[in-house]
CSV table of C-alpha atoms in Angstrom, one decimal:
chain,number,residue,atom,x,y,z
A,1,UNK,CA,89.0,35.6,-24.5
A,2,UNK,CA,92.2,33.8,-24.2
A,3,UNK,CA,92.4,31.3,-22.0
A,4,UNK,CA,95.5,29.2,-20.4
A,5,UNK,CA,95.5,25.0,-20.0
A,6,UNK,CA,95.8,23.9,-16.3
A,7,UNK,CA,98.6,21.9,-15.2
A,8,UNK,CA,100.4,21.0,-11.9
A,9,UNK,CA,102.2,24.4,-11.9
A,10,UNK,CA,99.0,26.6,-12.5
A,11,UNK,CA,97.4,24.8,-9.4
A,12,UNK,CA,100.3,25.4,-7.4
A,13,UNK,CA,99.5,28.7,-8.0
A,14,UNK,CA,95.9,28.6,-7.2
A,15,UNK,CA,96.3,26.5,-4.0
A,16,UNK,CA,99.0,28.9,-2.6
A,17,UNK,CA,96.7,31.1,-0.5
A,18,UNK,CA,95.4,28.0,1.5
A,19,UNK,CA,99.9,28.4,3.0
A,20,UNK,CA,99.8,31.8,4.1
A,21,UNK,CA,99.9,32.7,7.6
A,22,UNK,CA,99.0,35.2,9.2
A,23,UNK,CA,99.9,36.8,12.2
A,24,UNK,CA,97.1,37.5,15.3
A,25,UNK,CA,97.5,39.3,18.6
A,26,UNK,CA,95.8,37.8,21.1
A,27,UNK,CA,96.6,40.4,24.3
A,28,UNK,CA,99.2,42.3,25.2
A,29,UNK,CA,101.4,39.1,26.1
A,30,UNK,CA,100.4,36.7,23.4
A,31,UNK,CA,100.1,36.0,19.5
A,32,UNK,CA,99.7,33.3,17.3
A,33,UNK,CA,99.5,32.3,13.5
A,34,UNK,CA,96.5,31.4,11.5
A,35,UNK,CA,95.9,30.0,8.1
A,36,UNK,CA,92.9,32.4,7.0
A,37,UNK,CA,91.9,30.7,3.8
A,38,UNK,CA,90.8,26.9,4.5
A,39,UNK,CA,91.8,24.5,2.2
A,40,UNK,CA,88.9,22.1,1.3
A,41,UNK,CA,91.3,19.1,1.8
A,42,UNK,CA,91.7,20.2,5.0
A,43,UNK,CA,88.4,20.6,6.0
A,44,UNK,CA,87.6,17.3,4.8
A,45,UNK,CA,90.3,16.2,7.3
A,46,UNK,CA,88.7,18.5,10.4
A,47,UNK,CA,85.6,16.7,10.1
A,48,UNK,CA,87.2,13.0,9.4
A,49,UNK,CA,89.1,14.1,12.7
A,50,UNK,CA,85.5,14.6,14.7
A,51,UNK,CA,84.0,11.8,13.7
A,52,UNK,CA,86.8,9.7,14.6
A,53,UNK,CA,87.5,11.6,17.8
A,54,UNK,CA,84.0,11.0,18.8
A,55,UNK,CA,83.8,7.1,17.6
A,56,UNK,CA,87.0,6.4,19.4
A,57,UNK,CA,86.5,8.3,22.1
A,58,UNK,CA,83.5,6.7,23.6
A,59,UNK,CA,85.4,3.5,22.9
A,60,UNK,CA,88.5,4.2,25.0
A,61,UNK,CA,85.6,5.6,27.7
A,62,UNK,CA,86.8,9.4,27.0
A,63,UNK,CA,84.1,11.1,27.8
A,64,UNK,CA,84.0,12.9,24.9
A,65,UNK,CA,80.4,12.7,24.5
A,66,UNK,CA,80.1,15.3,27.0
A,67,UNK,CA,82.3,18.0,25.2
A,68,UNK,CA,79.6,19.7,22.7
A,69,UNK,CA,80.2,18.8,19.7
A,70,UNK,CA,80.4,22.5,18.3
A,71,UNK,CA,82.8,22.9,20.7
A,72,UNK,CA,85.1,19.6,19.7
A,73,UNK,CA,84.4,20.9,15.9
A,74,UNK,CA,85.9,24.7,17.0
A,75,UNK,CA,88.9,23.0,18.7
A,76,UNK,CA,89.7,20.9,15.6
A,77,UNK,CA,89.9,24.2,13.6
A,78,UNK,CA,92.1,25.5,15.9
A,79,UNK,CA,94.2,22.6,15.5
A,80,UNK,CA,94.3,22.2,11.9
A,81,UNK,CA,94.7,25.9,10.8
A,82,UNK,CA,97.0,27.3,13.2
A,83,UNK,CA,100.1,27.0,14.3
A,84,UNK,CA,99.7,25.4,17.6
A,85,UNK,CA,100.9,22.4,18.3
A,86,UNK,CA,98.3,20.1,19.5
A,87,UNK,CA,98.8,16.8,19.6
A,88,UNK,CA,97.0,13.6,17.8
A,89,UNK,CA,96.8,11.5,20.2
A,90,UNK,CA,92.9,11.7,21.6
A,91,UNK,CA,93.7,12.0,25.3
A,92,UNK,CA,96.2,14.6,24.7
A,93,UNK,CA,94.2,16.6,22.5
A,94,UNK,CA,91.4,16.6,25.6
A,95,UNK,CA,94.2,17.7,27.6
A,96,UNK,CA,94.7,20.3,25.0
A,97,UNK,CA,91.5,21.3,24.9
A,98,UNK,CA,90.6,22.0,28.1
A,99,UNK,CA,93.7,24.2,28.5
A,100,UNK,CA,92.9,26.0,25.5
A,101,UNK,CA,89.2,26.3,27.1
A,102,UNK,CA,90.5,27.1,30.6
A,103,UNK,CA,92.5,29.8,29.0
A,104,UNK,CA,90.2,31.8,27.8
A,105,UNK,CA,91.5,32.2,24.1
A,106,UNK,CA,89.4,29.9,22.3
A,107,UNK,CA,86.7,32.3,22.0
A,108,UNK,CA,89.1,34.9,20.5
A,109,UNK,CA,90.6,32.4,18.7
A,110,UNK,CA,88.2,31.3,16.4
A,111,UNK,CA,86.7,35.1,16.4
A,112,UNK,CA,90.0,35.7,14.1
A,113,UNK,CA,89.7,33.9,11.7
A,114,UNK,CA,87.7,35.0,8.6
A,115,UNK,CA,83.7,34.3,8.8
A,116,UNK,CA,83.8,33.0,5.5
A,117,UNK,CA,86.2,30.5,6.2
A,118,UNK,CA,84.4,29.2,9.3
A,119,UNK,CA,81.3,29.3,6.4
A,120,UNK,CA,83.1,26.9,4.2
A,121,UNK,CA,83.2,24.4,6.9
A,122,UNK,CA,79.7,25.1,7.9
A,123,UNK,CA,78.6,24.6,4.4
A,124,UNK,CA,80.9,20.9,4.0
A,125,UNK,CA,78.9,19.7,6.9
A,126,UNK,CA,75.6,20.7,5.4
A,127,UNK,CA,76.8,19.1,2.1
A,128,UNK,CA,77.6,16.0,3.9
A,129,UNK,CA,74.1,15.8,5.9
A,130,UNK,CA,72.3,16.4,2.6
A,131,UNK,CA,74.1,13.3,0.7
A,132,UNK,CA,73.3,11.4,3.8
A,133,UNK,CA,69.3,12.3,3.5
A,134,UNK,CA,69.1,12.3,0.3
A,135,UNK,CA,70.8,8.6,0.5
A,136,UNK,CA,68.6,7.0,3.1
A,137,UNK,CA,65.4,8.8,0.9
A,138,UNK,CA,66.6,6.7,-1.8
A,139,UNK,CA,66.8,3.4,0.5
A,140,UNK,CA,63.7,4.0,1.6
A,141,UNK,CA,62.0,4.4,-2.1
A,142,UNK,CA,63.9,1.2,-2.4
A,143,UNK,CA,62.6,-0.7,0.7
A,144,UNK,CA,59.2,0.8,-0.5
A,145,UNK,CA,58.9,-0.4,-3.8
A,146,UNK,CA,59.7,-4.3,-2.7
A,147,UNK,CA,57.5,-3.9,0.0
A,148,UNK,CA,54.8,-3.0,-2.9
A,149,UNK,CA,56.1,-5.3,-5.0
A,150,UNK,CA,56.1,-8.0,-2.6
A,151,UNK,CA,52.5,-7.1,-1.8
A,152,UNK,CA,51.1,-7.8,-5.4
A,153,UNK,CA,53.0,-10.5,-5.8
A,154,UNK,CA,50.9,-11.7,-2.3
């Protein structure tokens, strides 16, 4: 089997799918565009964008606490792989939000785009919560073995 070296052109070509749009009807009277495919750098930047929303948030007494954080998560989605444009500042993007709830599309929204997609960024989180776990079971062991050790040396 023949193979072919990587190089900046060949992933190009491989990351090209995370650019195309693709066009959704959302009633008679509206549409938008979706990015179907999620690029892992972008969902990287979703969930950088949720924890910082909800950090700052409750510093800047937002009230973001009270949005579900499911919810907050959808809405970032919608903001990062369509073409809306919602804005970065936090207040505005509340503002945003509640529109986009009021409106009734965010449901049908995020029914559009592909469920394996929406997976990807399930499956990021779950990665993250894992390293987490698995990092404060390892600080634990630690904290555990100089208690023990601090005990025999008693």
């Amino acid at each position: 089997m023949k193979t072919k070296a990587v190089n900046l052109t060949t992933l190009g070509e491989l990351t090209k799918k995370y650019d195309e749009k693709k066009k959704v009807q959302l009633n008679d009277e509206f549409h938008l565009y979706i990015y179907p495919e999620f690029a892992p750098s972008k969902i990287a930047e979703v969930l950088k964008e949720l924890n910082t929303d909800y950090f700052n948030g409750d510093k800047k007494g937002l009230k973001i606490d009270e949005i579900a954080m499911t919810d907050w998560l959808y809405f970032l989605i919608i903001k990062k792989f369509t073409n809306l444009k919602i804005p970065n500042n936090l207040k505005s993007k509340m503002s945003a939000y509640i529109n986009l709830i009021d409106s009734g599309l965010m449901g049908q929204i995020m029914m559009s785009f592909p469920e394996e997609s929406i997976q990807k960024v399930l499956d990021h989180i779950k990665s993250v919560e894992d390293a987490v776990d698995q990092l404060i079971d390892s600080e634990l062991d630690n904290k555990t073995e100089q208690v023990i050790k601090a005990l025999e040396e008693l």
